[in-house]
CSV table of C-alpha atoms in Angstrom, one decimal:
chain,number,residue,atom,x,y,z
A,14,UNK,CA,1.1,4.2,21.7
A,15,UNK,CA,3.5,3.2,24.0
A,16,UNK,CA,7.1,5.7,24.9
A,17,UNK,CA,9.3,2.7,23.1
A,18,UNK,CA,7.6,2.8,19.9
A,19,UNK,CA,7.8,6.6,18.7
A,20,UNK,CA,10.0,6.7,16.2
A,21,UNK,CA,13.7,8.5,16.1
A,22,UNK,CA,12.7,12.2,15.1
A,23,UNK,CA,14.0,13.8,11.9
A,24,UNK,CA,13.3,17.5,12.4
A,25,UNK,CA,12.9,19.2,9.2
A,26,UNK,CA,13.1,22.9,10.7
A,27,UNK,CA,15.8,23.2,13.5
A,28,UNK,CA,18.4,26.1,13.4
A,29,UNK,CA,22.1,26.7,12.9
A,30,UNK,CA,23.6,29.9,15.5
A,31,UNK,CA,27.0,30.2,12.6
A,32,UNK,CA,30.5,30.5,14.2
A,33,UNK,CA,31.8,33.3,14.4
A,34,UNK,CA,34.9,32.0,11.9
A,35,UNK,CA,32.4,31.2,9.0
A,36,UNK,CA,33.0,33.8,6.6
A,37,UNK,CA,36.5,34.9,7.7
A,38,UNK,CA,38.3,31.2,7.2
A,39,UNK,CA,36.7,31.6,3.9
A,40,UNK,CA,36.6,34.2,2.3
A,41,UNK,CA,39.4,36.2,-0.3
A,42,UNK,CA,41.9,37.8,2.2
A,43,UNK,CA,40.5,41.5,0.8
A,44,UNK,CA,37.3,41.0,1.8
A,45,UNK,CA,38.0,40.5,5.5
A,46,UNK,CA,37.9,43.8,6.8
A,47,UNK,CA,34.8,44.2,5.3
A,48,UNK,CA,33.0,40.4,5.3
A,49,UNK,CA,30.6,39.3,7.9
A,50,UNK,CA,32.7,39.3,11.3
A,51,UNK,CA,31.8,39.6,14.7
A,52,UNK,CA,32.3,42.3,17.5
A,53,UNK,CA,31.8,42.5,21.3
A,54,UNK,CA,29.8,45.5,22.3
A,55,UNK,CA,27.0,47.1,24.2
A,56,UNK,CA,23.3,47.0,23.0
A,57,UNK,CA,21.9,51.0,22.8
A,58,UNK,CA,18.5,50.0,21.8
A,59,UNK,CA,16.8,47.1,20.6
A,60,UNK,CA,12.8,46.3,20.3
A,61,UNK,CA,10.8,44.2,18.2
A,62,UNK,CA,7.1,45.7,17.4
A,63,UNK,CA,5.2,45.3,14.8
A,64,UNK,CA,6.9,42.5,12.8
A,65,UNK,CA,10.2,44.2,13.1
A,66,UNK,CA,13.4,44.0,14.8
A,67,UNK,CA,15.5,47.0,15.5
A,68,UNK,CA,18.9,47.3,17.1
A,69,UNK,CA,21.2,49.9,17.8
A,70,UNK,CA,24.8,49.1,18.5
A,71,UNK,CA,26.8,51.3,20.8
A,72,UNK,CA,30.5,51.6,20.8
A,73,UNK,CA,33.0,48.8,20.8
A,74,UNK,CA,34.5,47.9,24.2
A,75,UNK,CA,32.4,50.3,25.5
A,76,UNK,CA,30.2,48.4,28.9
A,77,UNK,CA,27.4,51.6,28.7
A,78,UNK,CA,24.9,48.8,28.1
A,79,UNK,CA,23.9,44.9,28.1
A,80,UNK,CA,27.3,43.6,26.1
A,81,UNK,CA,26.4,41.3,23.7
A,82,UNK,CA,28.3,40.0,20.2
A,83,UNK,CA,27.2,41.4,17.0
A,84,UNK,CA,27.6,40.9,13.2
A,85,UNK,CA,29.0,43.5,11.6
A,86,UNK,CA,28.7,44.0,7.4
A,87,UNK,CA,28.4,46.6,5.4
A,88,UNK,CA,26.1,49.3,6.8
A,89,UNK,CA,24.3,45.8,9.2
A,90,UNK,CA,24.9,45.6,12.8
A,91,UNK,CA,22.7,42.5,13.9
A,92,UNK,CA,23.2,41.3,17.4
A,93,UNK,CA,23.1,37.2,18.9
A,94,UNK,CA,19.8,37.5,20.9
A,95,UNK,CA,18.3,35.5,23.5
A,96,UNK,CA,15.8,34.6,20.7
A,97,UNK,CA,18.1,33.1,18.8
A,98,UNK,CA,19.0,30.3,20.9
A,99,UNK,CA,16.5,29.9,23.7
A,100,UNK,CA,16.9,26.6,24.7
A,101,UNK,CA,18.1,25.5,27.7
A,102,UNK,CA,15.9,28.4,29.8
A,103,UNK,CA,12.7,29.0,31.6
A,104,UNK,CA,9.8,30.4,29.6
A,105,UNK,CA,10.0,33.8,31.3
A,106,UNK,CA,13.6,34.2,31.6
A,107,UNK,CA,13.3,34.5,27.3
A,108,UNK,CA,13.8,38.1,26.6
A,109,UNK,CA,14.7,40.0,23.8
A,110,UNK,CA,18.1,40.8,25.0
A,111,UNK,CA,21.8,40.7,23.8
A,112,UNK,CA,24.0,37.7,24.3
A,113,UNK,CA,27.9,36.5,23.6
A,114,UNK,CA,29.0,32.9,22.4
A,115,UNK,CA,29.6,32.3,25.8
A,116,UNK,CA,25.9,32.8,27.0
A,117,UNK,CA,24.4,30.5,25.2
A,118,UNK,CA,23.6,26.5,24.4
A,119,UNK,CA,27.3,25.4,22.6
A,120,UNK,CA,25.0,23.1,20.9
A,121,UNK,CA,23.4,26.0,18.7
A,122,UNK,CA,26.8,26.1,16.4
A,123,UNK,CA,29.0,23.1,17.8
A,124,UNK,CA,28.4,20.3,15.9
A,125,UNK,CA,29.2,17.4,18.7
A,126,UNK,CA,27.3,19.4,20.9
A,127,UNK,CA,24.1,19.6,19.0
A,128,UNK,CA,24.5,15.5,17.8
A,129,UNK,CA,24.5,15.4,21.8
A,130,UNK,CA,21.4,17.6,22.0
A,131,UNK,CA,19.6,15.7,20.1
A,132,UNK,CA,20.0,12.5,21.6
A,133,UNK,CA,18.6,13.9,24.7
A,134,UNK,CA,15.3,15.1,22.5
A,135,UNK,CA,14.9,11.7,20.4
A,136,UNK,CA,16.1,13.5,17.4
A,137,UNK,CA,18.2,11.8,15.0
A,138,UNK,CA,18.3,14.1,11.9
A,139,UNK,CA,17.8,17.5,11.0
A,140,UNK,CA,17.7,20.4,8.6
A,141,UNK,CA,19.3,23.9,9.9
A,142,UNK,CA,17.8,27.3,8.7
A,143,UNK,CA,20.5,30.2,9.1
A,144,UNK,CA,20.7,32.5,11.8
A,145,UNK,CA,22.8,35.9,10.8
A,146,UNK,CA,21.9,35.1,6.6
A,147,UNK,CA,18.3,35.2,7.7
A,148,UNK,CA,16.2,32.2,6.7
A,149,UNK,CA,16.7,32.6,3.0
A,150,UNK,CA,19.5,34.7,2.9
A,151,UNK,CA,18.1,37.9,2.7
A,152,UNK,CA,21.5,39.8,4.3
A,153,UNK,CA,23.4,39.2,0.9
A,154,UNK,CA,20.3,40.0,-1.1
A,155,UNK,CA,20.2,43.8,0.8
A,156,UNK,CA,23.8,43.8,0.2
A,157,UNK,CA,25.3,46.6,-2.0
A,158,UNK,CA,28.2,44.7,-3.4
A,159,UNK,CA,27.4,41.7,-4.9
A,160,UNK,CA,30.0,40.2,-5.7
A,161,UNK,CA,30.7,40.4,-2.1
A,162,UNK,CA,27.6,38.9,-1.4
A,163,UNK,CA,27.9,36.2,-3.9
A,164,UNK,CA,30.9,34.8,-2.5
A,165,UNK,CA,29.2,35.2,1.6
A,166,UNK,CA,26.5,33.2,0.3
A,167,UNK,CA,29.1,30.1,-1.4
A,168,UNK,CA,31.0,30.6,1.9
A,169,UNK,CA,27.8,29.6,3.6
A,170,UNK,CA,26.9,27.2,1.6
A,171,UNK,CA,30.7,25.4,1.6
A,172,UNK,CA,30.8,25.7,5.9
A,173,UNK,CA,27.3,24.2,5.7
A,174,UNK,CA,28.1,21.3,3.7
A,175,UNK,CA,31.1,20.4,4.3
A,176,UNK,CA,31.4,21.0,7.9
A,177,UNK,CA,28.0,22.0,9.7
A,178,UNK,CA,26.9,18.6,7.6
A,179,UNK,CA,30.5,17.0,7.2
A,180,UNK,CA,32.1,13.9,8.7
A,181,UNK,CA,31.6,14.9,12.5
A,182,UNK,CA,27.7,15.1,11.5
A,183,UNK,CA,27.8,11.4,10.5
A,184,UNK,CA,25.1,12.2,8.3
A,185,UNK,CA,22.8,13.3,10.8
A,186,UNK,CA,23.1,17.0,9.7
A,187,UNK,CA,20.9,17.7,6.6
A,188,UNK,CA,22.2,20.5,4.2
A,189,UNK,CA,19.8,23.6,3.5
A,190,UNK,CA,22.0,25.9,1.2
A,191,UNK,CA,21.4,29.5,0.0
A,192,UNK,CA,20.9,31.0,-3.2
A,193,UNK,CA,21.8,34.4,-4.9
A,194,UNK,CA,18.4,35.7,-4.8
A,195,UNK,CA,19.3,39.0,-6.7
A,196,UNK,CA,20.0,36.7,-9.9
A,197,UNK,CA,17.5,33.5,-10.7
A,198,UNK,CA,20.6,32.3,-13.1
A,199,UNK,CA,23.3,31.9,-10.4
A,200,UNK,CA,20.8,30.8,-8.1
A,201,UNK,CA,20.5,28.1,-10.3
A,202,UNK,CA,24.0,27.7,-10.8
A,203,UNK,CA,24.2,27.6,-7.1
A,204,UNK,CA,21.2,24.6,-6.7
A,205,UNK,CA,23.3,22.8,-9.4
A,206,UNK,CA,26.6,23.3,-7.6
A,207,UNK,CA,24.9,22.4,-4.1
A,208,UNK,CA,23.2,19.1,-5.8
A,209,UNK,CA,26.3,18.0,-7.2
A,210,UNK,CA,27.6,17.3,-3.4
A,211,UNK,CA,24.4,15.9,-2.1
A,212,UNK,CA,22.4,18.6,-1.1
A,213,UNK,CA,18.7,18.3,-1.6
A,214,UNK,CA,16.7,21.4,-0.3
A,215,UNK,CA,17.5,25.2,-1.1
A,216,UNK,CA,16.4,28.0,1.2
A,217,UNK,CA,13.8,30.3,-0.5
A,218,UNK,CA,11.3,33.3,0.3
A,219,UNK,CA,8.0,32.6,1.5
A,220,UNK,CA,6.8,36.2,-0.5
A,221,UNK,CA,9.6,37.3,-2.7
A,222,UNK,CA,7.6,40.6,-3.2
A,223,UNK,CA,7.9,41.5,-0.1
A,224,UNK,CA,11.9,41.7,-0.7
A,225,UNK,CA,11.7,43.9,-3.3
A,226,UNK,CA,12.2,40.2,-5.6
A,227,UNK,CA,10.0,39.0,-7.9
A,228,UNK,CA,7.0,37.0,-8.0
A,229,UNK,CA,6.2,33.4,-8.7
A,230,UNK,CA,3.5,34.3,-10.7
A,231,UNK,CA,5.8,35.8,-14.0
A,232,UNK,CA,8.9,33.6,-15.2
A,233,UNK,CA,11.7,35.7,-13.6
A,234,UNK,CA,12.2,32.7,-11.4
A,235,UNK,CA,12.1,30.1,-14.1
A,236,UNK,CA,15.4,29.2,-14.6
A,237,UNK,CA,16.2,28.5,-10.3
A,238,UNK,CA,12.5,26.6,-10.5
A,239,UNK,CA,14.2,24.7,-13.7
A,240,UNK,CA,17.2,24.0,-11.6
A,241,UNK,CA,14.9,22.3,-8.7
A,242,UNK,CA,12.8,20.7,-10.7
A,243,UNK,CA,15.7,18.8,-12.3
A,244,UNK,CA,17.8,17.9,-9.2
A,245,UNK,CA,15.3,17.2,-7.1
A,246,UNK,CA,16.0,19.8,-5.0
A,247,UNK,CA,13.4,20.6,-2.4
A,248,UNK,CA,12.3,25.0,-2.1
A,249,UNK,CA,11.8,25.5,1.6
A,250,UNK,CA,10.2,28.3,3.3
A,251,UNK,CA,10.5,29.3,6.8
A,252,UNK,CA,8.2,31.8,8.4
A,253,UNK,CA,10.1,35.5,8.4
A,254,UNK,CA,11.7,34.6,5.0
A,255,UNK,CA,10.5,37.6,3.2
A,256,UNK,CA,11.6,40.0,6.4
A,257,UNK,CA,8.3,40.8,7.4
A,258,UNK,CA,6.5,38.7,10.5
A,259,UNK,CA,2.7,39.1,10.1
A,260,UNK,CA,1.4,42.0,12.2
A,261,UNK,CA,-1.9,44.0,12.4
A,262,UNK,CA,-0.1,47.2,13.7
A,263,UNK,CA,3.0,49.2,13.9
A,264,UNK,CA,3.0,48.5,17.9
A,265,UNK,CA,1.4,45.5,17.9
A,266,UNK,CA,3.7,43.7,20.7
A,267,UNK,CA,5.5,40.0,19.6
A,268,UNK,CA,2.3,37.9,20.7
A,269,UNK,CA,0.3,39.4,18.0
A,270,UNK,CA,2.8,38.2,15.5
A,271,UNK,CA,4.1,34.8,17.4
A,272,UNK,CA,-0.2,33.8,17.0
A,273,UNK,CA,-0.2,34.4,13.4
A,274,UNK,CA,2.8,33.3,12.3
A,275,UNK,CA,1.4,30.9,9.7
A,276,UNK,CA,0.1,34.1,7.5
A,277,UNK,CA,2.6,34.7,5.3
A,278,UNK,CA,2.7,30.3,4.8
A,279,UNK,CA,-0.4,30.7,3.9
A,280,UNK,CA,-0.7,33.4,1.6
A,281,UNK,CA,2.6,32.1,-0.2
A,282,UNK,CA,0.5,28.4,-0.8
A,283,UNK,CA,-2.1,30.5,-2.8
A,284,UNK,CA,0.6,32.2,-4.6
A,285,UNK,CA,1.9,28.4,-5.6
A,286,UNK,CA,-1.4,27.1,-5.8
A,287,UNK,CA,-2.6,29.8,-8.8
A,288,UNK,CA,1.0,30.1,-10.1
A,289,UNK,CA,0.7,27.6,-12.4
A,290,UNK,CA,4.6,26.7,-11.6
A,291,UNK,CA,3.4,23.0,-10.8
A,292,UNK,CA,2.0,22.2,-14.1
A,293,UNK,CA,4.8,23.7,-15.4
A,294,UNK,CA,7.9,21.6,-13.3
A,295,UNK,CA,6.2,18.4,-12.8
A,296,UNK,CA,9.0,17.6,-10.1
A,297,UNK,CA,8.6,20.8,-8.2
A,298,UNK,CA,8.5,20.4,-4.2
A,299,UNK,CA,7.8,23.3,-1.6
A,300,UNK,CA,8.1,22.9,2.5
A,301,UNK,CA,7.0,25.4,4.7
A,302,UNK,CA,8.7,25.7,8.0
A,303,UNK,CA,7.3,26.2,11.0
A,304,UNK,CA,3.8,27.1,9.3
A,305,UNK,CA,1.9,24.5,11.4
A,306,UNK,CA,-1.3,22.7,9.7
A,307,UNK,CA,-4.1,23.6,11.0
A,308,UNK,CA,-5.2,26.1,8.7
A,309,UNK,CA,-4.4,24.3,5.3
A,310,UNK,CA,-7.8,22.3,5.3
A,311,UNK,CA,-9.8,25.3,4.8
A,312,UNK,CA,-7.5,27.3,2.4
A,313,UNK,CA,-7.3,24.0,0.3
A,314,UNK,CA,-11.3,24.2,-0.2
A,315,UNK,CA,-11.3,27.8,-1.0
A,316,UNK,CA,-8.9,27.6,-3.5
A,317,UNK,CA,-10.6,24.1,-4.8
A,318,UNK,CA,-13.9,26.4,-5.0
A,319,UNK,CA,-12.1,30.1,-6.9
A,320,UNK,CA,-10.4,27.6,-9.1
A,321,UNK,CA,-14.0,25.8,-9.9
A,322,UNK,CA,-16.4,29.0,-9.9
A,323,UNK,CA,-13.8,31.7,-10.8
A,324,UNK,CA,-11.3,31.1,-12.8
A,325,UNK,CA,-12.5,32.3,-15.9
A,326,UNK,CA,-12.3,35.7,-14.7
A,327,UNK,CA,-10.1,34.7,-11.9
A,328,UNK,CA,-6.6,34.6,-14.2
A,329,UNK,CA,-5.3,30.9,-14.0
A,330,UNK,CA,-7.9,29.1,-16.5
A,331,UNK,CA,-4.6,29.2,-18.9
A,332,UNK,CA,-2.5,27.9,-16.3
A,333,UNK,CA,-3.9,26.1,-13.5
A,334,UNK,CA,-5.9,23.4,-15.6
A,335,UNK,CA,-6.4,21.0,-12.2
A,336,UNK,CA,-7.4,21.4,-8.6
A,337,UNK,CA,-5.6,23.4,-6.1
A,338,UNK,CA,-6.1,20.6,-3.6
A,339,UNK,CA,-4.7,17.8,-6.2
A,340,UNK,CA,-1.3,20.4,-7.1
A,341,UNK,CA,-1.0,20.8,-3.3
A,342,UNK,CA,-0.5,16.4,-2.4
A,343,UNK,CA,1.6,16.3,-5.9
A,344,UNK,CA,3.8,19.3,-4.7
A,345,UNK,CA,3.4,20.8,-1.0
A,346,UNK,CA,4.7,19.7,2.4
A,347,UNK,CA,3.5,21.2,5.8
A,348,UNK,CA,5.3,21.3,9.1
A,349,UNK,CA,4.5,21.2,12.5
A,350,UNK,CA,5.9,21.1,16.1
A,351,UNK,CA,2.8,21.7,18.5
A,352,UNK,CA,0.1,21.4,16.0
A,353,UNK,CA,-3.1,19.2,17.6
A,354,UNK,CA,-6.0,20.6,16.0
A,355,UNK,CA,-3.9,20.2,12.6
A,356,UNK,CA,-3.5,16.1,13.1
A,357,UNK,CA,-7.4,16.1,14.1
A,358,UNK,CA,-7.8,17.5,10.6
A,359,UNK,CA,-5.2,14.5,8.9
A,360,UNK,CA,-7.6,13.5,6.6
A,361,UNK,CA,-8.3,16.6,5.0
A,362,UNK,CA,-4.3,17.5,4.8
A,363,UNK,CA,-3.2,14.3,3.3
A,364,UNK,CA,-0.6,12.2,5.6
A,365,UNK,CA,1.9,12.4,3.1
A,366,UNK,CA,1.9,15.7,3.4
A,367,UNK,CA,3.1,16.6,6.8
A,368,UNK,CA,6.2,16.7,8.3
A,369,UNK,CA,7.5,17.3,12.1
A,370,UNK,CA,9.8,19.4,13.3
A,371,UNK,CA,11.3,20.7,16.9
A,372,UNK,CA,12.5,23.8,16.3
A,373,UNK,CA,15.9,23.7,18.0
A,374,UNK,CA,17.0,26.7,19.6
A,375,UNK,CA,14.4,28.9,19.6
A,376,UNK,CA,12.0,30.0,22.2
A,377,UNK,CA,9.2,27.7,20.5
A,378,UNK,CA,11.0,24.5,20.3
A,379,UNK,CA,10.1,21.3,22.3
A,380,UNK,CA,13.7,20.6,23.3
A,381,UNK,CA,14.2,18.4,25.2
A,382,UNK,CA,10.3,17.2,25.0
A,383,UNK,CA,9.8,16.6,21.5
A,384,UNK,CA,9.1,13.2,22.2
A,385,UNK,CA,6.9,13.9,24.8
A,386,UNK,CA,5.5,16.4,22.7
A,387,UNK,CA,5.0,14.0,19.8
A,388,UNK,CA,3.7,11.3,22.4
A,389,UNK,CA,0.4,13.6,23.6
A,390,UNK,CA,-0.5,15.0,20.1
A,391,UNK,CA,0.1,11.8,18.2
A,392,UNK,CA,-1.3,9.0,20.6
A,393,UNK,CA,-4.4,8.3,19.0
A,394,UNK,CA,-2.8,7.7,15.6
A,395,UNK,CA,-2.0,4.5,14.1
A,396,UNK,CA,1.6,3.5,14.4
A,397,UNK,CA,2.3,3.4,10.5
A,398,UNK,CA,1.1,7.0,10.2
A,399,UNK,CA,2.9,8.6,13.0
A,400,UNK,CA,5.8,6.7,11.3
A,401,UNK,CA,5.2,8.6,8.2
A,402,UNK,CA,4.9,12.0,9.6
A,403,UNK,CA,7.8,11.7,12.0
A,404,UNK,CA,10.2,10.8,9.6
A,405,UNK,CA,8.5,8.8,6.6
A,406,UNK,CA,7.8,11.5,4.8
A,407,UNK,CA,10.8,13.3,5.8
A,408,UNK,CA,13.2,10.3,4.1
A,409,UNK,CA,11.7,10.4,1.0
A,410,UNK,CA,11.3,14.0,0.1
A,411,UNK,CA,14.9,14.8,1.1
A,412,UNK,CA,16.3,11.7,-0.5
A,413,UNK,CA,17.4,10.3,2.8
A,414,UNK,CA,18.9,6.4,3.4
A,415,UNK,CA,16.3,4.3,4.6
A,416,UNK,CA,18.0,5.2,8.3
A,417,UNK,CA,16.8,8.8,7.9
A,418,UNK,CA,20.5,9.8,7.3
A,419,UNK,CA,22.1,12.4,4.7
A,420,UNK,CA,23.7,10.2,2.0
A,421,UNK,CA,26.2,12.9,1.1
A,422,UNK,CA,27.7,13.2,-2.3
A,423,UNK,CA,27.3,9.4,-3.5
């Protein structure tokens, strides 16, 4: 494949870095003092073993320590990290370490900047997974007061589509709203609201469980899956969206993690897969961000044989009455950045299923090479499928014009 023919990217998991002005231009003037705000100060401890991240804040205008800007709500003090917007450095100058507005890429929460960005990385659209909110808005969920919390996660959800993805966007920004997790009814309520102006995917947990939330497997969750199901609206899952990175060990260092990260994608599939949720909202769809590929093959067989040899005893004969692998082409989308051994397995993943992503600005992402990227992995490919995957299948699942651009509230 020759450099001119790859097509213009749409990215289905980059990452919004929210200004620090989101909550406080929108929310009730009583709730300010109290609302998601930032504050300049110095870090007094911060590591990240294990699958978990833990900082310590020192005082306010105090210097005793690396200065960085944190969020401050409730009992929560979460700092801007190096992680969270890596692009733009060298490899080994990514550290876990506290950083201000000012130290990093404008273009992780300016909108003209990141346009700009991803001209320079053959990106035309994108879909943003929160940074502070946590990938599926777990903040609000630990949060005490709800009603609080309820009107954090509308804030979000009005900044995000009406000016992350508003007129400056051009329709190049793709809207990925919250949800009330605590509450499947006003989650629905909130899909509804959301759909109503356009928006066609909703943040969600990759192992609600794990959140202290239900599972998928009762009907606690029916009425937000009813909600989807009727709008169209997509349920995507990032990695890290039930607040626990997979981990052998309570000091197992970040690489441990980083290597496995598809675990938890892949345990949540199963969950879908013997849910019986499919069967049940025909129109269901379910991404998962930043999972990679390669290991679906393989799960999809094992399921494919429990299902056939099993499920008599196995607890989904009453609700699961086809193939894992037939619910998971109807329903389930996987997506990649750096994933060759996944595209050598196309065949037994289904080309339809797979979507590409660059994972802009985190330490992974293959700014400003994505092309490249694409270009190495994709090369022996035929042109119509690496169409498809790069932003094909991307334009129809999100509803996108036949440019690959957010239609808006039409």
């Amino acid at each position: 494949m020759e450099t001119t023919q790859f097509p213009l990217i749409i990215s289905v998991d980059d990452h919004t870095v929210e200004p620090a002005t989101v909550w406080r231009d929108r929310l009730p003037r009583k709730y300010l003092d109290v609302g998601p705000r930032i504050v300049r100060a110095p870090v007094k401890e911060m590591t990240f073993l294990g699958g978990r991240f833990r900082p310590v804040m020192g005082e306010p205008g105090s210097t005793d320590g690396p200065v960085g800007d944190w969020w401050v709500y409730g009992d929560l003090r979460r700092p801007l990290t190096r992680l969270d917007t890596a692009v733009g450095y060298a490899r080994d100058e990514v550290k876990l370490e506290v950083i201000t507005y000012e130290q990093m890429r404008p273009g992780s929460y300016d909108v003209s900047a990141r346009l700009a960005d991803m001209d320079v990385n053959h990106v035309q659209s994108a879909v943003c997974f929160p940074t502070f909110p946590r990938f599926c808005g777990q903040t609000f969920a630990e949060a005490a007061d709800k009603e609080l919390a309820l009107l954090c996660v509308r804030a979000y959800n009005d900044w995000m589509v009406e000016e992350w993805c508003g007129p400056k966007a051009r329709g190049r920004l793709i809207p990925l709203p919250l949800i009330p997790l605590w509450d499947a009814e006003l989650a629905a309520a909130e899909v509804r609201r959301n759909a109503a102006r356009g928006a066609r995917a909703v943040a969600f947990s990759e192992i609600p469980p794990h959140l202290g939330l239900p599972s998928v497997h009762g009907d606690e969750w029916d009425p937000f899956l009813a909600a989807c199901d009727e709008t169209g609206t997509v349920v995507a899952m990032h990695i890290g969206s039930s607040s626990r990175m997979p981990s052998t060990s309570a000091d197992a260092p970040p690489a441990v993690g980083s290597t496995i990260t598809f675990a938890n994608c892949c345990f949540s599939m199963v969950d879908w897969l013997m849910s019986g949720k499919f069967e049940r909202f025909p129109n269901l769809k379910v991404m998962y961000a930043e999972g990679q590929i390669g290991w679906i093959p393989y799960i999809l067989e094992r399921a494919d044989v429990v299902w056939e040899e099993n499920r008599g005893w196995g607890g989904v004969a009453d609700k699961v009455t086809r193939p894992p692998s037939e619910l998971f082409a109807e329903h389930v989308y996987g997506c990649f950045f750096d994933d060759a051994f996944g595209l050598r397995s196309l065949d037994s993943i289904g080309v339809g299923n797979v979507l590409y992503e660059t994972d802009y600005p985190h330490s992974d992402s293959t700014w400003p090479k994505s092309r490249e990227v694409g270009e190495r992995q994709m090369g022996h490919l035929p042109a119509d499928v690496v169409e498809r995957i790069v932003r094909g299948n991307a334009i129809e699942l999100l509803g996108l014009t036949k440019d690959g651009l957010w239609r808006g509230a039409e």
